Coordinates of C-alpha atoms and ligand atoms in Angstrom, one line a residue:
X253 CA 0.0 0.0 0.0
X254 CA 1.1 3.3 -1.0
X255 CA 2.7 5.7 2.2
X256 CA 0.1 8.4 3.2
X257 CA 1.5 11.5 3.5
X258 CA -0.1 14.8 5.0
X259 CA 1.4 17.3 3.0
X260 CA 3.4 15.7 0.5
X261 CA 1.8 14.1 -3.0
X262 CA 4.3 11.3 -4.4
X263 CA 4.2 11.1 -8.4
X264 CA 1.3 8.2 -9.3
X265 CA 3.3 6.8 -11.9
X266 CA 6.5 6.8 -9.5
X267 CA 7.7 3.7 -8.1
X268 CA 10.0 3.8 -4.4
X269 CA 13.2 1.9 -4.3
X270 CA 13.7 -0.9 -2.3
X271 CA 16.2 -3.5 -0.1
X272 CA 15.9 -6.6 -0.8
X273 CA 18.4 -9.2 0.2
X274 CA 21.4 -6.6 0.9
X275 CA 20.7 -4.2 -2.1
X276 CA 18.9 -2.2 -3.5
X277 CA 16.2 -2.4 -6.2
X278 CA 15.7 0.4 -8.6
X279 CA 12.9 0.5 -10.8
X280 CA 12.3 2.0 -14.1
X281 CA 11.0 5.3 -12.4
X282 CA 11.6 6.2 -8.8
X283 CA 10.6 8.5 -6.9
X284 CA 13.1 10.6 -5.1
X285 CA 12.6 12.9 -2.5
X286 CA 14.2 16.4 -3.2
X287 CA 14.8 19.2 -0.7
X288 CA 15.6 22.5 -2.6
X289 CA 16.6 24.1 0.4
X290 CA 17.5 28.1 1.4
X291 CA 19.6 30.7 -0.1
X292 CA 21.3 29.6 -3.5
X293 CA 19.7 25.7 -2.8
X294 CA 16.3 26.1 -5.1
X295 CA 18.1 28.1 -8.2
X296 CA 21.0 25.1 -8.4
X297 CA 19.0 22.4 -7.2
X298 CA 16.4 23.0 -10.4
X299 CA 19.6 23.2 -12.7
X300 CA 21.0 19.8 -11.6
X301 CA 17.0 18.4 -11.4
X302 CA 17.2 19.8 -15.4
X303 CA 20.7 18.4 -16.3
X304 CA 20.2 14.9 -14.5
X305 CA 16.9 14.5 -16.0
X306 CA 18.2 15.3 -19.6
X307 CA 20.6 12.8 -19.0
X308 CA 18.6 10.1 -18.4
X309 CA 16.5 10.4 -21.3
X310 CA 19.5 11.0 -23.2
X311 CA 21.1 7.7 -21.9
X312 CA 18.6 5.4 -21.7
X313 CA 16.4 7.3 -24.9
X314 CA 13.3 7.7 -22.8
X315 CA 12.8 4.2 -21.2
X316 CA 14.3 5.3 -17.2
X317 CA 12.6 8.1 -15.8
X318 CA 13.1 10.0 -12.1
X319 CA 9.9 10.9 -10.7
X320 CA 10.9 13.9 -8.6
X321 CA 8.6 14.8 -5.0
X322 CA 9.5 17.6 -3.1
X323 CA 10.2 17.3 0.6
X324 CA 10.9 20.1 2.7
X325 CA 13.4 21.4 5.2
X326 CA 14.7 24.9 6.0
X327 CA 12.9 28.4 5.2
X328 CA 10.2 26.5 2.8
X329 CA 9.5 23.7 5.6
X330 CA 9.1 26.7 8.3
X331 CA 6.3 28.0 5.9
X332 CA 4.8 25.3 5.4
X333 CA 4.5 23.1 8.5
X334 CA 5.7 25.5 11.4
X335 CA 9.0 23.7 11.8
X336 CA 12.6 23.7 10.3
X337 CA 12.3 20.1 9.9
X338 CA 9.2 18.2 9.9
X339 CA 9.0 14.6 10.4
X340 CA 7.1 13.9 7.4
X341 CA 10.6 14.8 5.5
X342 CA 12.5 12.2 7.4
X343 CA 9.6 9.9 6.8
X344 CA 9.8 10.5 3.1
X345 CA 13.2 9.9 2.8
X346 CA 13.5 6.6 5.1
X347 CA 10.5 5.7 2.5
X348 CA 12.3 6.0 -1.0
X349 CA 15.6 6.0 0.4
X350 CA 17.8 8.6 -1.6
X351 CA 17.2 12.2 -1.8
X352 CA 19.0 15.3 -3.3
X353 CA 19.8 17.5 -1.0
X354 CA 20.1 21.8 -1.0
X355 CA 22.3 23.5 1.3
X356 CA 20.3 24.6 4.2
X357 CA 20.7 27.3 6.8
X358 CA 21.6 26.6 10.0
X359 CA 19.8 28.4 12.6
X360 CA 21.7 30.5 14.8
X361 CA 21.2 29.3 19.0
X362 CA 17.6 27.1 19.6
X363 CA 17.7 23.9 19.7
X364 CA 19.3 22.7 16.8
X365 CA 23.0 22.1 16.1
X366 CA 22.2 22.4 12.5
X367 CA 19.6 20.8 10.3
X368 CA 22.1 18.8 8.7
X369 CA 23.7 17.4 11.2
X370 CA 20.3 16.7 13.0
X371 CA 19.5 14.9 9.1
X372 CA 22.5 12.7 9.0
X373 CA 22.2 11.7 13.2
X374 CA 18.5 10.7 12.9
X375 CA 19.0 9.0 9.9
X376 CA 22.1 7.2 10.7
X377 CA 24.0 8.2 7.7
X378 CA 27.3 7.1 9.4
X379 CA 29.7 7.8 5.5
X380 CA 30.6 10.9 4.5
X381 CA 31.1 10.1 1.2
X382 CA 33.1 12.4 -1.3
X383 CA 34.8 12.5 -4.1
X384 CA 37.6 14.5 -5.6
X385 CA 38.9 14.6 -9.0
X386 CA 39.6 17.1 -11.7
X387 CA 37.7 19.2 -14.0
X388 CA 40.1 20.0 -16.5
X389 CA 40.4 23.5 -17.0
X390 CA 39.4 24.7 -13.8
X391 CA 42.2 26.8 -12.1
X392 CA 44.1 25.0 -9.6
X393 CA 47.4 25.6 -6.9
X394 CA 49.5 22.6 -7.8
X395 CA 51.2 21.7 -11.3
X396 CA 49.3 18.2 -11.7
X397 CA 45.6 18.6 -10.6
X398 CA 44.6 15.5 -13.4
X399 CA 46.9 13.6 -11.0
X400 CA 43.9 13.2 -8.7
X401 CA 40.9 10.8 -8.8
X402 CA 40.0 9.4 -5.1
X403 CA 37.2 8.8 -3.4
X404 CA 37.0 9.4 0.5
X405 CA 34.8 7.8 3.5
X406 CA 35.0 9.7 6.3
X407 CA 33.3 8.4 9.5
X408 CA 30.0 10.8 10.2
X409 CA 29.3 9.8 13.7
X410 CA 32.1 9.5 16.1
X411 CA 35.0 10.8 17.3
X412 CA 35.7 14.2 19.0
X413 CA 32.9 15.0 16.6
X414 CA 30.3 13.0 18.8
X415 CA 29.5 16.6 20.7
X416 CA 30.5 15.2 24.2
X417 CA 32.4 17.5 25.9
X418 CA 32.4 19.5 29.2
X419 CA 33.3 23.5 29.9
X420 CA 36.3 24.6 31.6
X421 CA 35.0 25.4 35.6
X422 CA 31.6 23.4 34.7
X423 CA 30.7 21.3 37.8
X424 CA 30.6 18.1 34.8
X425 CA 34.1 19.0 33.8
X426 CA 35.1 19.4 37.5
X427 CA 33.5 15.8 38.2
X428 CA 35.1 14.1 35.5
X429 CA 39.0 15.6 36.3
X430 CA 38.4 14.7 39.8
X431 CA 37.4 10.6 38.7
X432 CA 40.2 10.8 36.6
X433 CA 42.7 11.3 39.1
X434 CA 40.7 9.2 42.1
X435 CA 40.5 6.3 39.6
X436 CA 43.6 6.7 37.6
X437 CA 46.1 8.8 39.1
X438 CA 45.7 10.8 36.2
X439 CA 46.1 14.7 36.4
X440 CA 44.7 17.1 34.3
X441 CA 44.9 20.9 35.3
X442 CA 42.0 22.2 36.9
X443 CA 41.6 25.1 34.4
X444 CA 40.8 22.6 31.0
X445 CA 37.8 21.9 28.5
X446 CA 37.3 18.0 28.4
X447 CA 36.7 16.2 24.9
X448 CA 35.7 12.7 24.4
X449 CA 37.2 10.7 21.7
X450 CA 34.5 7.4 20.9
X451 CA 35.9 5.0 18.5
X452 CA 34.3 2.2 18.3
X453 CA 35.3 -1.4 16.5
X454 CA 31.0 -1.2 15.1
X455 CA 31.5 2.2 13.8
X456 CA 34.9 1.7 12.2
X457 CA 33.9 -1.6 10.8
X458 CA 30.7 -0.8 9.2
X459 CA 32.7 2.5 7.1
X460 CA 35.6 0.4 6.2
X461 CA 33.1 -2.0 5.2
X462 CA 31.5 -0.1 3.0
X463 CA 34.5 1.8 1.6
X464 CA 35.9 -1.8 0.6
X465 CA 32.7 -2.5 -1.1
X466 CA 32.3 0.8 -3.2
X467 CA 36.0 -0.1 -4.1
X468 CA 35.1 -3.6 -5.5
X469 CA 31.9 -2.1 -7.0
X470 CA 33.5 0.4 -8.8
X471 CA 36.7 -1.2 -9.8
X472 CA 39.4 0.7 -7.3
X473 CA 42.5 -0.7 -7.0
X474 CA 43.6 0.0 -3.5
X475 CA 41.6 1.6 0.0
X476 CA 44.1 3.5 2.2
X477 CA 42.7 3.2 6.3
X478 CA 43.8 6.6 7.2
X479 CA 44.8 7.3 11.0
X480 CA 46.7 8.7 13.8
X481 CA 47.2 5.4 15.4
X482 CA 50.8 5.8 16.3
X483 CA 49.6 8.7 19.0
X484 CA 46.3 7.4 20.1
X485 CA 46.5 3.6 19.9
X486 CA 43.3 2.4 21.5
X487 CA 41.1 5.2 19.0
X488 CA 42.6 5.3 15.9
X489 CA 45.0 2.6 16.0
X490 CA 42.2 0.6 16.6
X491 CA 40.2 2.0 13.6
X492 CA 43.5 0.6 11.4
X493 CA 43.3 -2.6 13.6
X494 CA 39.3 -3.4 12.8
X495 CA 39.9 -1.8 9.2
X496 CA 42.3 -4.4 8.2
X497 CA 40.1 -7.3 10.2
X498 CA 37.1 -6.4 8.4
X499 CA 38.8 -6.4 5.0
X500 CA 40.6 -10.3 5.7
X501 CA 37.5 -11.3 7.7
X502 CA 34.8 -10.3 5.0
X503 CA 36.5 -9.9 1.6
X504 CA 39.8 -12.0 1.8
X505 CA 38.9 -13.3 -2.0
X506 CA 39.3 -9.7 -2.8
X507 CA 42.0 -8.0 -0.8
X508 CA 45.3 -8.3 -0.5
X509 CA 47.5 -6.0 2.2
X510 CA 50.3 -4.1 1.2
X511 CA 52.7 -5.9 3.0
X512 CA 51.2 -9.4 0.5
X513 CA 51.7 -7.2 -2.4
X514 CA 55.4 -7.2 -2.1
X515 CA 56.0 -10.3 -0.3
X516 CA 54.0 -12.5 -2.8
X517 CA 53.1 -10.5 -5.8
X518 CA 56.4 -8.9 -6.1
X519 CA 54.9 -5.2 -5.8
X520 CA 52.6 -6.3 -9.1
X521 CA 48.9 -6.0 -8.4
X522 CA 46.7 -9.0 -9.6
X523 CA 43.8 -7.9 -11.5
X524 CA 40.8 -8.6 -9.3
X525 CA 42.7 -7.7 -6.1
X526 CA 41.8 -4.4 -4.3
X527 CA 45.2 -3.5 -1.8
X528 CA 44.2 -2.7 1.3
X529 CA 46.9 -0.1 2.8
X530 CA 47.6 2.5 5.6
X531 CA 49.2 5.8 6.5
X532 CA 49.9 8.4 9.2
X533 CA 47.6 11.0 8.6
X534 CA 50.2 13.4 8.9
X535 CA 52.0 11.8 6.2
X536 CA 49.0 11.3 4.3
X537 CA 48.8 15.2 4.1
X538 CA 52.3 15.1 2.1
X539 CA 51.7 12.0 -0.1
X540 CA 49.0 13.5 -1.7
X541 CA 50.8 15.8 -2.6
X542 CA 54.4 14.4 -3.7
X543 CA 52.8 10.6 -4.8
X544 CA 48.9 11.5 -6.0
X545 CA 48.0 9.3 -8.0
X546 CA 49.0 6.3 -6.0
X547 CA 45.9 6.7 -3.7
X548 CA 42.2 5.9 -4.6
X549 CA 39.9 5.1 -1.9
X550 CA 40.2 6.3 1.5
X551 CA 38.9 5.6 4.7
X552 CA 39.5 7.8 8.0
X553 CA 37.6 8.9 11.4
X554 CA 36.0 11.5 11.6
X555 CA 38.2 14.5 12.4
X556 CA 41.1 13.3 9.7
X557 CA 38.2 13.5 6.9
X558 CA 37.0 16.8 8.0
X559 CA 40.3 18.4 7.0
X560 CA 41.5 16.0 4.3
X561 CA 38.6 16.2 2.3
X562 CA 38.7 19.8 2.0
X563 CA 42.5 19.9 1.8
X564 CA 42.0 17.5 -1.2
X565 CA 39.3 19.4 -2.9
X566 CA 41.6 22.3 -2.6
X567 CA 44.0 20.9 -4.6
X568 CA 42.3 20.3 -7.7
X569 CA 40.9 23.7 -7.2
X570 CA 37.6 22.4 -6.5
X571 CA 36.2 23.2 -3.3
X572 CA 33.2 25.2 -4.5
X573 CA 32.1 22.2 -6.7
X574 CA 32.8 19.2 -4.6
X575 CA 30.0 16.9 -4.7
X576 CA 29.1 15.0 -1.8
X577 CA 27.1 12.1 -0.2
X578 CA 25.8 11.0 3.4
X579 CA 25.0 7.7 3.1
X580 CA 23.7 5.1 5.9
X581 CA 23.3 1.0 5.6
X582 CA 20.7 1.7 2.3
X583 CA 20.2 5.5 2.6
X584 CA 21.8 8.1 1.0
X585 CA 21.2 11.8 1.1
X586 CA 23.3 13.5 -1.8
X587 CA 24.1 17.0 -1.3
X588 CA 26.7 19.9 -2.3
X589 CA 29.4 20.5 -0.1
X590 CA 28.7 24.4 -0.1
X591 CA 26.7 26.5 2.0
X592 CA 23.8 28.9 0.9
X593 CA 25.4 32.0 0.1
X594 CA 22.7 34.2 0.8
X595 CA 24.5 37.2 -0.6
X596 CA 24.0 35.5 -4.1
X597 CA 20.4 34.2 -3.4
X598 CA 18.0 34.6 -6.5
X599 CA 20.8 36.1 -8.7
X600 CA 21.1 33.0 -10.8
X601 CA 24.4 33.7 -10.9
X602 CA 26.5 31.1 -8.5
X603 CA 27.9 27.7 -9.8
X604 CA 25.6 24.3 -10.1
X605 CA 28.6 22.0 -10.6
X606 CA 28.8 20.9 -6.8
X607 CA 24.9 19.7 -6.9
X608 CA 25.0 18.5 -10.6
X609 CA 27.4 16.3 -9.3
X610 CA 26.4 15.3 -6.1
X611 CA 23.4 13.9 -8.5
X612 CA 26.3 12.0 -10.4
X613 CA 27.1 10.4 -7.6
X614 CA 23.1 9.5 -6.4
X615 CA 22.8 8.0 -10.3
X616 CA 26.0 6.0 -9.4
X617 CA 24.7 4.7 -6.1
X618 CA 21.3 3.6 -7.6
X619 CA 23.4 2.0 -10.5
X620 CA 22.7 4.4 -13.4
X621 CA 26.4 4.5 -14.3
X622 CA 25.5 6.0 -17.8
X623 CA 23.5 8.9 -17.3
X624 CA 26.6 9.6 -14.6
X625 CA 29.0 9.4 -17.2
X626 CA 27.2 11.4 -19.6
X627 CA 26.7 14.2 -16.7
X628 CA 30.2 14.5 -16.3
X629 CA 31.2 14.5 -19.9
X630 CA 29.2 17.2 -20.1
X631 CA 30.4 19.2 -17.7
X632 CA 34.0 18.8 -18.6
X633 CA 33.0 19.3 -22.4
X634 CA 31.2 22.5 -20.9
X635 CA 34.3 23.9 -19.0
X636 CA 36.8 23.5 -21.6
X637 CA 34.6 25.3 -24.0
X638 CA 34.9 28.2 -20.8
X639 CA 31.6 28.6 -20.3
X640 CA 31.4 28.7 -16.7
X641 CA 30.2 30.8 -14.0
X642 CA 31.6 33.8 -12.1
X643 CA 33.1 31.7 -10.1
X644 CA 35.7 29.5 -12.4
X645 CA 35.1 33.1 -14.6
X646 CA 37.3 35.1 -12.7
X647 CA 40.2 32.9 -12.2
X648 CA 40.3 31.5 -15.8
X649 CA 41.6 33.3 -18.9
X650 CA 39.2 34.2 -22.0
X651 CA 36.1 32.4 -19.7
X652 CA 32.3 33.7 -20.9
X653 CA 30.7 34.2 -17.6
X654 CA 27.9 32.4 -17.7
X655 CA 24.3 32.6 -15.5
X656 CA 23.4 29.4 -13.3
X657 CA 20.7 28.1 -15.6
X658 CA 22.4 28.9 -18.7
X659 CA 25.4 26.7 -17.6
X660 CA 23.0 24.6 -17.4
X661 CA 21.3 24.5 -20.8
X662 CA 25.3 24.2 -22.0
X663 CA 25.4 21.1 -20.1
X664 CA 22.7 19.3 -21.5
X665 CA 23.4 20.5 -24.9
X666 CA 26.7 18.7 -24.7
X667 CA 24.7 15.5 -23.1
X668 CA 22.5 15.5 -26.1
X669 CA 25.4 16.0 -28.7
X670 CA 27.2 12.8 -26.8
X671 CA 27.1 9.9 -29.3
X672 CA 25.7 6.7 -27.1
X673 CA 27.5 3.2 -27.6
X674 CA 24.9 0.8 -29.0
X675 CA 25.0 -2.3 -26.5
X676 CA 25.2 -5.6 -28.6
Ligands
NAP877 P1 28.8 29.3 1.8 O1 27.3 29.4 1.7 O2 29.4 28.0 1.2 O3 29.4 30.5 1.0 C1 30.7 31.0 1.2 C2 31.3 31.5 -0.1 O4 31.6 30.4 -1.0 C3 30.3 32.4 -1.0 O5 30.2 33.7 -0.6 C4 31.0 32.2 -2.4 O6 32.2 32.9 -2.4 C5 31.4 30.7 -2.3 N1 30.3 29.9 -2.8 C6 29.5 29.0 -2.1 N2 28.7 28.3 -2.9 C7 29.0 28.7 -4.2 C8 28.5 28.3 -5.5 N3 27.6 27.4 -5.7 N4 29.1 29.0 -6.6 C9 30.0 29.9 -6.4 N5 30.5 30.3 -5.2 C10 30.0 29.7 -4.1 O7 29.3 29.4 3.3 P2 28.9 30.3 4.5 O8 28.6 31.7 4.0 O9 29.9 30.0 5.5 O10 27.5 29.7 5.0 C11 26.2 30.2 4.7 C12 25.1 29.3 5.3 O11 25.2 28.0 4.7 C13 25.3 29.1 6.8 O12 24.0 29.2 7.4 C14 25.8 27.7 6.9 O13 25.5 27.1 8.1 C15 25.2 27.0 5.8 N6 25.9 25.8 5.3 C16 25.1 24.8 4.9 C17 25.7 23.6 4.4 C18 24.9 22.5 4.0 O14 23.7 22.6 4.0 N7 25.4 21.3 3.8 C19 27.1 23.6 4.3 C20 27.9 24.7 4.6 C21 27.3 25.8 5.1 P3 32.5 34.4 -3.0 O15 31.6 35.3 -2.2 O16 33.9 34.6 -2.8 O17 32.2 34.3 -4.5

């Protein structure tokens, strides 16, 4: 029976994605939730509903179809329902299981720590999941941005990110120096903040897991487990620890370790074998620098993917269109990485690459690989040609500065000049 709904109205001829067995099952035309969200969210968000919808027809001539319904959260949810983020949303989306996502405001002091936080916690969408690669042509600070192409899970519920923590003076703070040192003999000057560092072997496990399995899925050769573990042994060298368990427990057909590689394979990589690898996250800073291309998919704790993702995206110049994805056991909320920009709001003037291609990556998760593929041709096709928005305009020579929906329309004029391969 279908899910009632008080405010929203699904498409009739939409179908939802389901599990079944472990996976998911996509039909022919899903419906999938979108939240356009505040600021800048609605103008880019109805670009990259355009370019992604162009590019299924395109790609599969008419036969796959996305039934869009729109959910909401933010500014248009306080309108409509009184509240910033209404149940029926997160109903919605646990329903049909992926949704596009808007930037969304977050509300300064009340209750909330920010709406997307509060998304990703109630929905348990433990994988950051993102991306970095390069555009060519877009401007970047280091001599070799093509050098890049890896993919990074970074853990979205734990660590010093878990939000436990006590004031400095705070009668908490006081109680918990005081069993420190009664208990441990451990002293720790009056005058400090306390953190709280949670790694656990469930958490770690289920985002290596998962970053093993993308690997395998999408033909990676290696997964670097990305840690601090010769500093904090029992948090992140444990997350190395369960990282490498999970990967000889769960997929030793598929993995080999590093250490294999050169003992048995004589440093040459068999074909079907995904190395399984780790690094210093200090070092890990460098290498991707000085050795780039040797890395593909990484997995980290929370606090290392914070700053590495963004250090990466920097590099190939791309941190205002990173994609990205927060993705649980089956559901994934795909989302840019940027924020709402209210100064540009309505202008139809900022970039739509970062939502276009956090759509790329939600038609790669429900395993629409060709109207991904098109997407991006298109966009890369579209930025050589320098067409491109104020953004990439002003640090590129000869660009035409282009509006957000006409960057658009270039994009899916490019998709619908690609020649498709005729499957035989
Ligand atoms: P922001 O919205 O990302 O904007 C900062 C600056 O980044 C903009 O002024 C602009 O730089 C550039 N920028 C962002 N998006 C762009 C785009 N699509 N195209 C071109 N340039 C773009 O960050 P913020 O001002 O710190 O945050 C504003 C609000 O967004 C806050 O309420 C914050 O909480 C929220 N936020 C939400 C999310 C989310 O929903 N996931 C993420 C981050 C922030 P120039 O002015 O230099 O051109």
């Amino acid at each position: 029976m279908a899910m009632k709904f008080e405010k929203l109205e699904p498409p009739s001829d939409g179908k939802r994605i389901r599990v079944k067995k472990g996976k998911l099952i996509v039909p022919d035309n899903p419906i999938i939730p979108v939240i356009y969200g505040d600021g800048i969210g609605p103008e880019v968000v109805e670009v990259a509903i355009n370019v992604l919808s162009a590019a299924v027809d395109h790609a599969y001539q008419g036969n796959k179809k996305i039934k869009w319904l729109e959910v909401f959260a933010g500014n248009r949810a306080k309108e409509l329902y009184g509240e910033l983020l209404p149940e029926e949303t997160l109903k919605a989306i646990k329903h049909y299981c992926v949704a596009l996502k808007g930037p969304l405001t977050t509300p300064i002091g009340g209750g909330f720590r920010s709406l997307n936080v509060t998304l990703r916690q109630t929905l348990d969408l433990y994988a950051c999941v993102r991306p970095v690669y390069y555009l060519e042509g877009v401007p970047s600070p280091v001599k070799h941005p093509e050098k890049m192409n890896i993919v990074i899970f970074r853990e979205n519920t734990e660590d010093v990110y878990a939000g436990i923590e006590w004031k400095k003076d705070s009668e908490d703070a006081k109680k918990i120096i005081e069993f420190l040192y009664q208990e441990f003999g451990i002293r720790i000057r009056e005058d400090s903040g306390i953190g709280v560092k949670p790694i656990s072997e469930f958490g770690t496990k289920r985002l290596v897991r998962k970053a093993i399995q993308y690997a395998i899925d999408m033909r990676r050769k290696s997964v670097t487990l990305v840690h601090k573990g010769n500093i904090m042994k029992y948090t992140e060298g444990a997350f190395r620890d369960w990282g490498y368990e999970v990967a000889k427990d769960e997929f030793d057909d598929r993995i080999i370790t590093e250490q294999e590689l050169w003992e048995k394979y004589d440093g040459k990589q068999p074909e079907e074998k995904i190395v399984i690898k780790d690094r210093l996250a200090d070092n890990m800073f460098q290498q991707i620098l000085t050795r780039t291309e040797e890395y593909d998919v990484l997995a980290m704790p929370n606090l290392n993917g914070d700053y590495f993702s963004d250090a990466a995206a920097a590099q190939v110049g791309g941190l205002g269109v990173a994609p990205g994805g927060n993705i649980g056991d089956y559901i994934g909320i795909f989302e840019a990485t940027h924020g709402t920009a209210p100064k540009y709001a309505g202008l139809n003037k900022v970039n739509p690459i970062s939502i276009i291609l956090s759509g790329v990556m939600m038609l790669e998760y429900i395993g629409w690989n060709e109207a991904a593929k098109l997407i991006v041709k298109g966009i890369k096709k579209t930025v050589k040609q320098k067409l491109v928005t104020y953004d990439l305009a002003r640090q590129m020579k000869d660009a035409t500065e282009v509006k957000t929906a006409e960057f658009g329309n270039y994009v899916i004029k490019n998709i619908k000049e690609t020649k498709l391969f005729k499957r035989i």
